[in-house]
mmCIF file of N, CA and C in Angstrom:
data_model
loop_
_atom_site.group_PDB
_atom_site.id
_atom_site.type_symbol
_atom_site.label_atom_id
_atom_site.label_comp_id
_atom_site.label_asym_id
_atom_site.label_seq_id
_atom_site.Cartn_x
_atom_site.Cartn_y
_atom_site.Cartn_z
ATOM 1 N N UNK A 1 9.239 8.282 6.207
ATOM 2 C CA UNK A 1 10.655 7.934 6.485
ATOM 3 C C UNK A 1 11.449 8.204 5.111
ATOM 4 N N UNK A 2 12.696 8.627 5.223
ATOM 5 C CA UNK A 2 13.307 9.286 4.085
ATOM 6 C C UNK A 2 14.622 8.434 3.987
ATOM 7 N N UNK A 3 15.205 8.085 2.947
ATOM 8 C CA UNK A 3 16.406 7.065 2.730
ATOM 9 C C UNK A 3 17.027 7.674 1.417
ATOM 10 N N UNK A 4 18.359 7.431 1.144
ATOM 11 C CA UNK A 4 18.983 7.472 -0.014
ATOM 12 C C UNK A 4 19.384 6.202 -0.769
ATOM 13 N N UNK A 5 19.598 6.561 -2.024
ATOM 14 C CA UNK A 5 19.943 5.344 -2.930
ATOM 15 C C UNK A 5 20.210 5.929 -4.205
ATOM 16 N N UNK A 6 20.713 4.861 -5.033
ATOM 17 C CA UNK A 6 21.062 5.300 -6.693
ATOM 18 C C UNK A 6 20.211 4.743 -7.566
ATOM 19 N N UNK A 7 19.859 5.397 -8.429
ATOM 20 C CA UNK A 7 18.801 5.116 -9.541
ATOM 21 C C UNK A 7 19.640 4.098 -10.530
ATOM 22 N N UNK A 8 19.199 3.001 -10.612
ATOM 23 C CA UNK A 8 19.751 1.939 -11.564
ATOM 24 C C UNK A 8 19.048 1.709 -12.843
ATOM 25 N N UNK A 9 17.679 2.112 -12.724
ATOM 26 C CA UNK A 9 16.884 1.512 -13.998
ATOM 27 C C UNK A 9 15.855 2.455 -13.858
ATOM 28 N N UNK A 10 15.354 2.843 -15.142
ATOM 29 C CA UNK A 10 14.079 3.759 -15.316
ATOM 30 C C UNK A 10 13.075 3.340 -16.363
ATOM 31 N N UNK A 11 11.644 3.339 -16.069
ATOM 32 C CA UNK A 11 10.851 2.719 -17.151
ATOM 33 C C UNK A 11 9.329 3.310 -16.836
ATOM 34 N N UNK A 12 9.021 3.904 -17.662
ATOM 35 C CA UNK A 12 7.430 4.504 -17.594
ATOM 36 C C UNK A 12 7.361 5.250 -16.306
ATOM 37 N N UNK A 13 8.067 6.197 -15.850
ATOM 38 C CA UNK A 13 8.150 6.904 -14.805
ATOM 39 C C UNK A 13 8.208 6.453 -13.369
ATOM 40 N N UNK A 14 8.832 5.197 -13.344
ATOM 41 C CA UNK A 14 9.214 4.582 -12.153
ATOM 42 C C UNK A 14 10.465 4.135 -12.305
ATOM 43 N N UNK A 15 11.225 4.673 -11.117
ATOM 44 C CA UNK A 15 12.736 4.381 -11.119
ATOM 45 C C UNK A 15 12.970 3.285 -10.299
ATOM 46 N N UNK A 16 13.866 2.354 -10.719
ATOM 47 C CA UNK A 16 14.447 1.166 -9.600
ATOM 48 C C UNK A 16 15.660 1.879 -8.810
ATOM 49 N N UNK A 17 15.559 2.145 -7.588
ATOM 50 C CA UNK A 17 16.655 2.594 -6.842
ATOM 51 C C UNK A 17 17.310 1.764 -5.891
ATOM 52 N N UNK A 18 18.641 1.645 -5.859
ATOM 53 C CA UNK A 18 19.415 0.713 -5.118
ATOM 54 C C UNK A 18 19.607 1.282 -3.782
ATOM 55 N N UNK A 19 19.037 0.627 -2.819
ATOM 56 C CA UNK A 19 19.181 1.266 -1.353
ATOM 57 C C UNK A 19 19.964 0.177 -0.596
ATOM 58 N N UNK A 20 21.116 0.741 0.213
ATOM 59 C CA UNK A 20 21.846 -0.230 1.035
ATOM 60 C C UNK A 20 21.275 0.451 2.313
ATOM 61 N N UNK A 21 20.648 -0.739 3.108
ATOM 62 C CA UNK A 21 20.142 -0.340 4.176
ATOM 63 C C UNK A 21 20.414 -1.364 5.463
ATOM 64 N N UNK A 22 20.151 -0.981 6.543
ATOM 65 C CA UNK A 22 20.451 -1.912 7.756
ATOM 66 C C UNK A 22 19.346 -2.827 7.639
ATOM 67 N N UNK A 23 19.423 -4.403 7.895
ATOM 68 C CA UNK A 23 18.456 -4.993 7.826
ATOM 69 C C UNK A 23 17.262 -4.742 8.876
ATOM 70 N N UNK A 24 17.714 -4.265 9.985
ATOM 71 C CA UNK A 24 16.784 -3.869 10.930
ATOM 72 C C UNK A 24 15.688 -2.721 10.342
ATOM 73 N N UNK A 25 16.035 -1.715 9.662
ATOM 74 C CA UNK A 25 15.248 -0.915 9.051
ATOM 75 C C UNK A 25 14.244 -1.522 8.252
ATOM 76 N N UNK A 26 14.866 -2.564 7.495
ATOM 77 C CA UNK A 26 13.855 -3.123 6.285
ATOM 78 C C UNK A 26 12.991 -4.019 7.076
ATOM 79 N N UNK A 27 12.922 -4.615 8.219
ATOM 80 C CA UNK A 27 12.158 -5.417 8.950
ATOM 81 C C UNK A 27 10.952 -4.587 9.248
ATOM 82 N N UNK A 28 11.154 -2.819 9.578
ATOM 83 C CA UNK A 28 9.974 -2.297 9.976
ATOM 84 C C UNK A 28 9.432 -1.494 8.845
ATOM 85 N N UNK A 29 9.892 -1.457 7.778
ATOM 86 C CA UNK A 29 9.663 -0.808 6.644
ATOM 87 C C UNK A 29 8.253 -1.041 6.141
ATOM 88 N N UNK A 30 7.148 -0.110 5.936
ATOM 89 C CA UNK A 30 6.041 -0.279 5.473
ATOM 90 C C UNK A 30 5.956 -0.464 3.787
ATOM 91 N N UNK A 31 7.278 -0.272 3.076
ATOM 92 C CA UNK A 31 7.111 -0.526 1.748
ATOM 93 C C UNK A 31 8.251 -1.845 1.470
ATOM 94 N N UNK A 32 8.119 -2.550 2.290
ATOM 95 C CA UNK A 32 8.902 -3.986 2.168
ATOM 96 C C UNK A 32 8.317 -4.402 1.028
ATOM 97 N N UNK A 33 7.024 -4.734 0.858
ATOM 98 C CA UNK A 33 6.399 -5.312 -0.346
ATOM 99 C C UNK A 33 6.689 -5.084 -1.678
ATOM 100 N N UNK A 34 7.134 -3.712 -1.913
ATOM 101 C CA UNK A 34 7.837 -3.157 -3.018
ATOM 102 C C UNK A 34 8.958 -3.385 -3.317
ATOM 103 N N UNK A 35 9.860 -3.755 -2.516
ATOM 104 C CA UNK A 35 11.154 -4.187 -2.613
ATOM 105 C C UNK A 35 11.561 -5.375 -3.367
ATOM 106 N N UNK A 36 12.495 -5.223 -4.168
ATOM 107 C CA UNK A 36 13.037 -6.676 -4.831
ATOM 108 C C UNK A 36 14.569 -6.755 -4.466
ATOM 109 N N UNK A 37 14.540 -8.027 -4.460
ATOM 110 C CA UNK A 37 15.883 -8.607 -3.833
ATOM 111 C C UNK A 37 16.918 -8.184 -4.796
ATOM 112 N N UNK A 38 18.241 -8.246 -4.518
ATOM 113 C CA UNK A 38 19.243 -8.058 -5.335
ATOM 114 C C UNK A 38 20.348 -9.086 -5.164
ATOM 115 N N UNK A 39 21.154 -9.233 -5.777
ATOM 116 C CA UNK A 39 22.289 -10.347 -5.672
ATOM 117 C C UNK A 39 23.282 -10.014 -4.495
ATOM 118 N N UNK A 40 23.353 -8.471 -4.331
ATOM 119 C CA UNK A 40 24.126 -8.157 -3.098
ATOM 120 C C UNK A 40 23.456 -8.280 -1.900
ATOM 121 N N UNK A 41 24.083 -9.023 -0.738
ATOM 122 C CA UNK A 41 23.433 -8.831 0.480
ATOM 123 C C UNK A 41 23.293 -7.599 1.313
ATOM 124 N N UNK A 42 22.185 -7.031 1.544
ATOM 125 C CA UNK A 42 21.686 -5.786 2.193
ATOM 126 C C UNK A 42 21.621 -4.786 1.138
ATOM 127 N N UNK A 43 21.536 -5.205 -0.005
ATOM 128 C CA UNK A 43 21.293 -3.993 -0.944
ATOM 129 C C UNK A 43 19.626 -4.486 -1.631
ATOM 130 N N UNK A 44 18.976 -3.595 -1.298
ATOM 131 C CA UNK A 44 17.346 -3.742 -2.159
ATOM 132 C C UNK A 44 17.268 -2.748 -3.207
ATOM 133 N N UNK A 45 16.448 -3.281 -4.181
ATOM 134 C CA UNK A 45 15.914 -2.368 -5.159
ATOM 135 C C UNK A 45 14.478 -1.957 -4.714
ATOM 136 N N UNK A 46 14.305 -0.707 -4.805
ATOM 137 C CA UNK A 46 12.940 -0.163 -4.581
ATOM 138 C C UNK A 46 12.578 0.630 -5.637
ATOM 139 N N UNK A 47 11.132 0.070 -6.047
ATOM 140 C CA UNK A 47 10.451 0.930 -7.453
ATOM 141 C C UNK A 47 9.899 2.107 -6.637
ATOM 142 N N UNK A 48 10.186 3.283 -7.260
ATOM 143 C CA UNK A 48 9.539 4.455 -6.626
ATOM 144 C C UNK A 48 9.189 5.297 -7.868
ATOM 145 N N UNK A 49 8.282 6.218 -7.737
ATOM 146 C CA UNK A 49 7.649 7.295 -8.425
ATOM 147 C C UNK A 49 9.056 8.261 -8.706
ATOM 148 N N UNK A 50 9.003 8.850 -10.139
ATOM 149 C CA UNK A 50 10.118 9.652 -10.593
ATOM 150 C C UNK A 50 9.720 10.974 -10.920
ATOM 151 N N UNK A 51 8.760 11.614 -10.379
ATOM 152 C CA UNK A 51 8.590 13.217 -10.821
ATOM 153 C C UNK A 51 9.553 13.853 -11.078
ATOM 154 N N UNK A 52 10.589 13.982 -10.611
ATOM 155 C CA UNK A 52 11.750 14.992 -10.691
ATOM 156 C C UNK A 52 12.493 14.534 -12.134
ATOM 157 N N UNK A 53 12.283 13.478 -12.591
ATOM 158 C CA UNK A 53 13.022 13.016 -13.827
ATOM 159 C C UNK A 53 14.611 12.854 -13.450
ATOM 160 N N UNK A 54 14.793 12.137 -12.162
ATOM 161 C CA UNK A 54 16.263 11.697 -12.085
ATOM 162 C C UNK A 54 16.655 10.649 -13.080
ATOM 163 N N UNK A 55 18.115 10.558 -13.285
ATOM 164 C CA UNK A 55 18.587 9.677 -14.388
ATOM 165 C C UNK A 55 19.321 8.681 -13.677
ATOM 166 N N UNK A 56 19.558 7.719 -14.406
ATOM 167 C CA UNK A 56 20.370 6.329 -14.021
ATOM 168 C C UNK A 56 21.650 6.856 -13.599
ATOM 169 N N UNK A 57 22.053 6.333 -12.715
ATOM 170 C CA UNK A 57 23.337 6.951 -11.818
ATOM 171 C C UNK A 57 23.385 7.916 -10.851
ATOM 172 N N UNK A 58 22.352 8.529 -10.872
ATOM 173 C CA UNK A 58 21.980 9.678 -10.001
ATOM 174 C C UNK A 58 21.606 9.187 -8.438
ATOM 175 N N UNK A 59 22.439 10.017 -7.419
ATOM 176 C CA UNK A 59 22.301 9.699 -6.169
ATOM 177 C C UNK A 59 20.658 10.526 -5.901
ATOM 178 N N UNK A 60 19.611 9.876 -5.161
ATOM 179 C CA UNK A 60 18.688 10.626 -4.934
ATOM 180 C C UNK A 60 18.230 9.967 -3.527
ATOM 181 N N UNK A 61 17.111 11.189 -2.981
ATOM 182 C CA UNK A 61 16.678 11.176 -1.644
ATOM 183 C C UNK A 61 15.078 10.749 -1.931
ATOM 184 N N UNK A 62 14.586 9.355 -1.447
ATOM 185 C CA UNK A 62 13.380 9.248 -1.540
ATOM 186 C C UNK A 62 12.431 9.295 -0.088
ATOM 187 N N UNK A 63 11.255 9.265 -0.339
ATOM 188 C CA UNK A 63 10.448 9.539 0.762
ATOM 189 C C UNK A 63 9.331 8.340 0.649
ATOM 190 N N UNK A 64 9.322 7.584 1.759
ATOM 191 C CA UNK A 64 8.314 6.514 2.179
ATOM 192 C C UNK A 64 7.075 6.993 2.761
ATOM 193 N N UNK A 65 5.991 7.047 2.171
ATOM 194 C CA UNK A 65 4.913 7.649 3.018
ATOM 195 C C UNK A 65 4.250 6.676 3.941
ATOM 196 N N UNK A 66 4.834 6.403 5.224
ATOM 197 C CA UNK A 66 4.451 5.787 6.406
ATOM 198 C C UNK A 66 2.959 6.256 6.817
ATOM 199 N N UNK A 67 2.900 7.620 6.969
ATOM 200 C CA UNK A 67 1.715 7.725 7.462
ATOM 201 C C UNK A 67 0.432 7.452 6.633
ATOM 202 N N UNK A 68 0.877 7.428 4.964
ATOM 203 C CA UNK A 68 -0.454 7.192 4.260
ATOM 204 C C UNK A 68 -0.419 5.602 4.267
ATOM 205 N N UNK A 69 0.183 4.796 4.620
ATOM 206 C CA UNK A 69 0.081 3.205 4.530
ATOM 207 C C UNK A 69 -0.685 3.258 5.729
ATOM 208 N N UNK A 70 -0.350 3.633 6.878
ATOM 209 C CA UNK A 70 -1.144 3.340 8.095
ATOM 210 C C UNK A 70 -2.611 4.007 8.045
ATOM 211 N N UNK A 71 -2.752 5.042 7.162
ATOM 212 C CA UNK A 71 -4.226 5.770 7.305
ATOM 213 C C UNK A 71 -4.933 4.760 6.543
ATOM 214 N N UNK A 72 -4.473 4.374 5.440
ATOM 215 C CA UNK A 72 -5.074 3.234 4.471
ATOM 216 C C UNK A 72 -5.354 2.275 5.223
ATOM 217 N N UNK A 73 -4.222 1.546 5.985
ATOM 218 C CA UNK A 73 -4.673 0.170 6.633
ATOM 219 C C UNK A 73 -5.767 0.463 7.741
ATOM 220 N N UNK A 74 -6.176 1.701 8.487
ATOM 221 C CA UNK A 74 -6.873 1.773 9.301
ATOM 222 C C UNK A 74 -8.170 1.885 8.499
ATOM 223 N N UNK A 75 -8.272 2.353 7.286
ATOM 224 C CA UNK A 75 -9.536 2.463 6.535
ATOM 225 C C UNK A 75 -10.140 1.082 6.121
ATOM 226 N N UNK A 76 -9.209 0.322 5.674
ATOM 227 C CA UNK A 76 -9.300 -1.108 5.241
ATOM 228 C C UNK A 76 -10.066 -1.750 6.361
ATOM 229 N N UNK A 77 -9.347 -1.970 7.459
ATOM 230 C CA UNK A 77 -9.599 -2.790 8.592
ATOM 231 C C UNK A 77 -10.684 -2.524 9.179
ATOM 232 N N UNK A 78 -10.998 -0.789 9.478
ATOM 233 C CA UNK A 78 -11.976 -0.304 10.081
ATOM 234 C C UNK A 78 -13.256 -0.580 9.254
ATOM 235 N N UNK A 79 -13.316 -0.360 7.988
ATOM 236 C CA UNK A 79 -14.343 -0.872 6.868
ATOM 237 C C UNK A 79 -14.703 -2.320 7.123
ATOM 238 N N UNK A 80 -14.105 -3.004 7.256
ATOM 239 C CA UNK A 80 -14.290 -4.649 7.184
ATOM 240 C C UNK A 80 -14.971 -4.910 8.730
ATOM 241 N N UNK A 81 -14.114 -4.252 9.639
ATOM 242 C CA UNK A 81 -14.784 -4.462 11.024
ATOM 243 C C UNK A 81 -16.175 -3.921 10.964
ATOM 244 N N UNK A 82 -16.539 -2.730 10.637
ATOM 245 C CA UNK A 82 -17.794 -2.064 10.331
ATOM 246 C C UNK A 82 -18.594 -3.218 9.642
ATOM 247 N N UNK A 83 -18.108 -3.849 8.920
ATOM 248 C CA UNK A 83 -19.170 -4.694 7.920
ATOM 249 C C UNK A 83 -19.558 -6.054 8.593
ATOM 250 N N UNK A 84 -18.668 -6.205 9.698
ATOM 251 C CA UNK A 84 -18.776 -7.579 10.254
ATOM 252 C C UNK A 84 -19.772 -7.146 11.331
ATOM 253 N N UNK A 85 -19.811 -6.080 11.880
ATOM 254 C CA UNK A 85 -20.762 -5.779 12.933
ATOM 255 C C UNK A 85 -22.237 -5.555 12.233
ATOM 256 N N UNK A 86 -22.156 -5.068 10.998
ATOM 257 C CA UNK A 86 -23.649 -4.584 10.402
ATOM 258 C C UNK A 86 -24.269 -6.141 10.015
ATOM 259 N N UNK A 87 -22.974 -6.826 9.395
ATOM 260 C CA UNK A 87 -23.540 -8.196 8.857
ATOM 261 C C UNK A 87 -24.261 -9.009 10.022
ATOM 262 N N UNK A 88 -23.383 -8.965 11.250
ATOM 263 C CA UNK A 88 -24.133 -9.983 12.041
ATOM 264 C C UNK A 88 -25.158 -9.387 12.919
ATOM 265 N N UNK A 89 -25.531 -7.782 13.026
ATOM 266 C CA UNK A 89 -26.627 -7.115 13.674
ATOM 267 C C UNK A 89 -27.768 -7.444 12.672
ATOM 268 N N UNK A 90 -27.644 -7.378 11.324
ATOM 269 C CA UNK A 90 -28.681 -7.455 10.563
ATOM 270 C C UNK A 90 -29.174 -8.650 10.383
ATOM 271 N N UNK A 91 -28.111 -9.796 10.455
ATOM 272 C CA UNK A 91 -28.619 -11.247 10.291
ATOM 273 C C UNK A 91 -29.408 -11.371 11.847
ATOM 274 N N UNK A 92 -28.887 -10.946 12.507
ATOM 275 C CA UNK A 92 -29.559 -11.395 14.366
ATOM 276 C C UNK A 92 -30.921 -10.547 13.870
ATOM 277 N N UNK A 93 -31.020 -9.304 13.517
ATOM 278 C CA UNK A 93 -32.315 -8.992 13.648
ATOM 279 C C UNK A 93 -33.209 -9.501 12.578
ATOM 280 N N UNK A 94 -32.991 -10.129 11.123
ATOM 281 C CA UNK A 94 -33.438 -10.764 10.415
ATOM 282 C C UNK A 94 -34.175 -12.378 10.598
ATOM 283 N N UNK A 95 -33.258 -12.828 11.575
ATOM 284 C CA UNK A 95 -33.305 -14.124 12.129
ATOM 285 C C UNK A 95 -34.658 -14.081 13.079
ATOM 286 N N UNK A 96 -34.796 -12.861 13.732
ATOM 287 C CA UNK A 96 -36.188 -12.729 14.680
ATOM 288 C C UNK A 96 -37.354 -12.835 13.841
ATOM 289 N N UNK A 97 -37.228 -12.259 12.636
ATOM 290 C CA UNK A 97 -38.530 -12.116 11.627
ATOM 291 C C UNK A 97 -38.797 -13.272 10.791
ATOM 292 N N UNK A 98 -37.739 -14.119 10.472
ATOM 293 C CA UNK A 98 -37.967 -14.884 9.529
ATOM 294 C C UNK A 98 -37.861 -16.347 10.370
ATOM 295 N N UNK A 99 -38.214 -17.372 9.959
ATOM 296 C CA UNK A 99 -38.337 -18.864 10.362
ATOM 297 C C UNK A 99 -37.213 -19.533 10.046
ATOM 298 N N UNK A 100 -36.538 -19.099 8.955
ATOM 299 C CA UNK A 100 -35.163 -19.925 8.611
ATOM 300 C C UNK A 100 -34.321 -20.122 9.937
ATOM 301 N N UNK A 101 -33.079 -20.834 9.634
ATOM 302 C CA UNK A 101 -32.304 -21.117 10.725
ATOM 303 C C UNK A 101 -31.406 -19.720 10.983
ATOM 304 N N UNK A 102 -31.217 -19.474 12.148
ATOM 305 C CA UNK A 102 -30.652 -17.960 12.513
ATOM 306 C C UNK A 102 -29.227 -17.984 12.041
ATOM 307 N N UNK A 103 -28.479 -19.221 12.198
ATOM 308 C CA UNK A 103 -27.038 -19.246 11.883
ATOM 309 C C UNK A 103 -26.920 -19.191 10.171
ATOM 310 N N UNK A 104 -27.844 -19.741 9.438
ATOM 311 C CA UNK A 104 -27.876 -19.311 8.152
ATOM 312 C C UNK A 104 -28.147 -18.314 7.515
ATOM 313 N N UNK A 105 -29.128 -17.308 8.392
ATOM 314 C CA UNK A 105 -29.409 -16.038 7.708
ATOM 315 C C UNK A 105 -28.098 -15.073 8.221
ATOM 316 N N UNK A 106 -27.559 -15.578 9.491
ATOM 317 C CA UNK A 106 -26.519 -14.541 9.797
ATOM 318 C C UNK A 106 -25.410 -14.803 8.917
ATOM 319 N N UNK A 107 -25.143 -15.991 8.501
ATOM 320 C CA UNK A 107 -23.943 -16.234 7.580
ATOM 321 C C UNK A 107 -24.211 -15.679 6.414
ATOM 322 N N UNK A 108 -25.392 -15.467 5.827
ATOM 323 C CA UNK A 108 -25.653 -15.030 4.414
ATOM 324 C C UNK A 108 -25.578 -13.421 4.677
ATOM 325 N N UNK A 109 -26.046 -12.813 5.542
ATOM 326 C CA UNK A 109 -26.075 -11.390 5.670
ATOM 327 C C UNK A 109 -24.776 -10.860 6.088
ATOM 328 N N UNK A 110 -24.044 -11.684 6.765
ATOM 329 C CA UNK A 110 -22.538 -11.330 6.815
ATOM 330 C C UNK A 110 -21.620 -11.569 5.732
ATOM 331 N N UNK A 111 -21.940 -12.630 4.605
ATOM 332 C CA UNK A 111 -21.189 -12.810 3.819
ATOM 333 C C UNK A 111 -21.537 -11.446 2.604
ATOM 334 N N UNK A 112 -22.505 -11.199 2.346
ATOM 335 C CA UNK A 112 -23.143 -10.037 1.641
ATOM 336 C C UNK A 112 -22.674 -8.665 2.108
ATOM 337 N N UNK A 113 -22.526 -8.320 3.324
ATOM 338 C CA UNK A 113 -22.012 -7.185 3.862
ATOM 339 C C UNK A 113 -20.567 -7.341 3.494
ATOM 340 N N UNK A 114 -19.754 -8.306 3.949
ATOM 341 C CA UNK A 114 -18.366 -8.468 3.672
ATOM 342 C C UNK A 114 -18.016 -8.181 2.027
ATOM 343 N N UNK A 115 -18.702 -8.813 1.223
ATOM 344 C CA UNK A 115 -18.520 -8.605 -0.150
ATOM 345 C C UNK A 115 -18.714 -7.218 -0.789
ATOM 346 N N UNK A 116 -19.803 -6.549 -0.072
ATOM 347 C CA UNK A 116 -20.099 -5.248 -0.781
ATOM 348 C C UNK A 116 -19.041 -4.509 -0.085
ATOM 349 N N UNK A 117 -18.610 -4.584 1.234
ATOM 350 C CA UNK A 117 -17.735 -3.540 1.547
ATOM 351 C C UNK A 117 -16.273 -4.054 0.963
ATOM 352 N N UNK A 118 -15.771 -5.090 0.516
ATOM 353 C CA UNK A 118 -14.576 -5.337 -0.126
ATOM 354 C C UNK A 118 -14.709 -4.677 -1.545
ATOM 355 N N UNK A 119 -15.906 -4.559 -2.277
ATOM 356 C CA UNK A 119 -16.055 -4.040 -3.443
ATOM 357 C C UNK A 119 -15.962 -2.450 -3.363
ATOM 358 N N UNK A 120 -16.637 -1.869 -2.177
ATOM 359 C CA UNK A 120 -16.486 -0.371 -1.893
ATOM 360 C C UNK A 120 -15.269 -0.062 -1.583
ATOM 361 N N UNK A 121 -14.376 -0.768 -0.991
ATOM 362 C CA UNK A 121 -13.022 -0.586 -0.553
ATOM 363 C C UNK A 121 -12.153 -0.540 -1.778
ATOM 364 N N UNK A 122 -12.443 -1.581 -2.934
ATOM 365 C CA UNK A 122 -11.709 -1.481 -4.056
ATOM 366 C C UNK A 122 -12.298 -0.460 -4.734
ATOM 367 N N UNK A 123 -13.259 0.243 -4.883
ATOM 368 C CA UNK A 123 -13.626 1.393 -5.464
ATOM 369 C C UNK A 123 -12.857 2.152 -4.931
ATOM 370 N N UNK A 124 -12.808 2.612 -3.581
ATOM 371 C CA UNK A 124 -12.329 3.660 -3.119
ATOM 372 C C UNK A 124 -10.764 3.950 -3.342
ATOM 373 N N UNK A 125 -10.104 2.717 -3.328
ATOM 374 C CA UNK A 125 -8.857 2.634 -3.529
ATOM 375 C C UNK A 125 -8.333 2.488 -4.913
ATOM 376 N N UNK A 126 -8.760 3.296 -5.606
ATOM 377 C CA UNK A 126 -8.761 2.821 -7.334
ATOM 378 C C UNK A 126 -7.122 3.395 -7.480
ATOM 379 N N UNK A 127 -6.535 3.295 -8.534
ATOM 380 C CA UNK A 127 -5.365 3.476 -9.050
ATOM 381 C C UNK A 127 -4.646 4.867 -8.538
ATOM 382 N N UNK A 128 -5.603 5.974 -8.666
ATOM 383 C CA UNK A 128 -4.893 7.376 -8.475
ATOM 384 C C UNK A 128 -4.607 7.091 -7.030
ATOM 385 N N UNK A 129 -5.555 6.345 -6.384
ATOM 386 C CA UNK A 129 -5.238 6.785 -4.731
ATOM 387 C C UNK A 129 -4.078 5.544 -4.439
ATOM 388 N N UNK A 130 -3.843 4.549 -5.208
ATOM 389 C CA UNK A 130 -2.845 3.560 -4.779
ATOM 390 C C UNK A 130 -1.493 4.287 -5.216
ATOM 391 N N UNK A 131 -1.241 5.045 -6.403
ATOM 392 C CA UNK A 131 0.015 5.856 -6.481
ATOM 393 C C UNK A 131 0.478 6.768 -5.479
ATOM 394 N N UNK A 132 -0.463 7.601 -4.584
ATOM 395 C CA UNK A 132 0.193 8.132 -3.759
ATOM 396 C C UNK A 132 0.680 7.205 -2.555
ATOM 397 N N UNK A 133 0.523 6.046 -2.522
ATOM 398 C CA UNK A 133 1.225 5.123 -1.539
ATOM 399 C C UNK A 133 2.727 4.641 -2.010
ATOM 400 N N UNK A 134 2.838 5.005 -3.351
ATOM 401 C CA UNK A 134 4.217 4.421 -3.470
ATOM 402 C C UNK A 134 5.214 5.471 -3.011
ATOM 403 N N UNK A 135 6.342 5.162 -2.919
ATOM 404 C CA UNK A 135 7.755 5.816 -2.520
ATOM 405 C C UNK A 135 7.724 6.689 -3.630
ATOM 406 N N UNK A 136 8.380 7.879 -3.361
ATOM 407 C CA UNK A 136 8.755 9.133 -4.242
ATOM 408 C C UNK A 136 10.216 9.658 -4.324
ATOM 409 N N UNK A 137 10.730 9.879 -5.446
ATOM 410 C CA UNK A 137 12.033 10.375 -5.517
ATOM 411 C C UNK A 137 11.747 12.123 -5.164
ATOM 412 N N UNK A 138 12.345 12.789 -3.966
ATOM 413 C CA UNK A 138 11.909 14.092 -3.558
ATOM 414 C C UNK A 138 12.947 14.629 -3.682
ATOM 415 N N UNK A 139 14.181 14.472 -4.142
ATOM 416 C CA UNK A 139 15.432 15.203 -4.221
ATOM 417 C C UNK A 139 16.584 14.412 -5.021
ATOM 418 N N UNK A 140 17.254 15.081 -5.956
ATOM 419 C CA UNK A 140 18.427 14.711 -6.356
ATOM 420 C C UNK A 140 19.718 15.082 -5.786
ATOM 421 N N UNK A 141 20.505 14.187 -5.070
ATOM 422 C CA UNK A 141 21.291 14.696 -4.212
ATOM 423 C C UNK A 141 22.900 14.722 -4.935
ATOM 424 N N UNK A 142 22.806 14.012 -5.959
ATOM 425 C CA UNK A 142 24.182 14.116 -6.696
ATOM 426 C C UNK A 142 23.871 13.667 -8.063
ATOM 427 N N UNK A 143 24.336 14.158 -9.207
ATOM 428 C CA UNK A 143 24.226 13.381 -10.475
ATOM 429 C C UNK A 143 25.079 12.524 -10.838
ATOM 430 N N UNK A 144 24.824 11.657 -11.586
ATOM 431 C CA UNK A 144 25.432 10.535 -11.791
ATOM 432 C C UNK A 144 26.643 10.518 -12.640
ATOM 433 N N UNK A 145 27.620 10.094 -12.721
ATOM 434 C CA UNK A 145 28.657 10.217 -13.496
ATOM 435 C C UNK A 145 28.354 10.347 -15.019
ATOM 436 N N UNK A 146 27.534 9.389 -15.493
ATOM 437 C CA UNK A 146 26.980 9.698 -16.969
ATOM 438 C C UNK A 146 26.312 11.000 -17.284
ATOM 439 N N UNK A 147 25.705 11.547 -16.380
ATOM 440 C CA UNK A 147 24.927 12.729 -16.552
ATOM 441 C C UNK A 147 25.381 13.783 -16.185
ATOM 442 N N UNK A 148 26.978 13.977 -15.840
ATOM 443 C CA UNK A 148 27.494 15.155 -15.529
ATOM 444 C C UNK A 148 27.156 15.753 -14.261
#
C-alpha cells in the first residue's frame, strides 16, 4: 500500500510522517501499530525508514509492505501450529511408553515445543528482518518550503 504524507520530524534515520487518511483506510492497515495519534482528527503520525534522506517539510510517498506483514504472520502462526501438533503427538507417544499421567506428559511436551518454537521464531525474526517490515519513504514528491 502506498500513501502520501509530510515529514514532520527525523531522528536516527527514522522519519515521522504526518498522514491524513480516511479512517476506513486506517482500520484495515497492517502498519496500524506503528501509527502515533495526533492532536488533529484524521491525522496520523507514522514512523518510517528514511533511506532517501527526506527532510522536514518534504511531501513524500511511503510504502507499507502489506505482503511482508502477511508472510511474516503466516510464518509465525504456522510455526506455532506446527509446535502444537508436534508437542501433542510427541506427548501422546511418550504417554504410551511411560507410566506417568498422559495429561501431564502431553502438557510438558506441548509446553516445551511451544517455548522452543517461540525462541526459534524470535531468532528468525531478528532486528534485520524486523526492519524490512517497517514502512519506507520511496519518493520525495515535493521539497518542503524550508528546503527550497
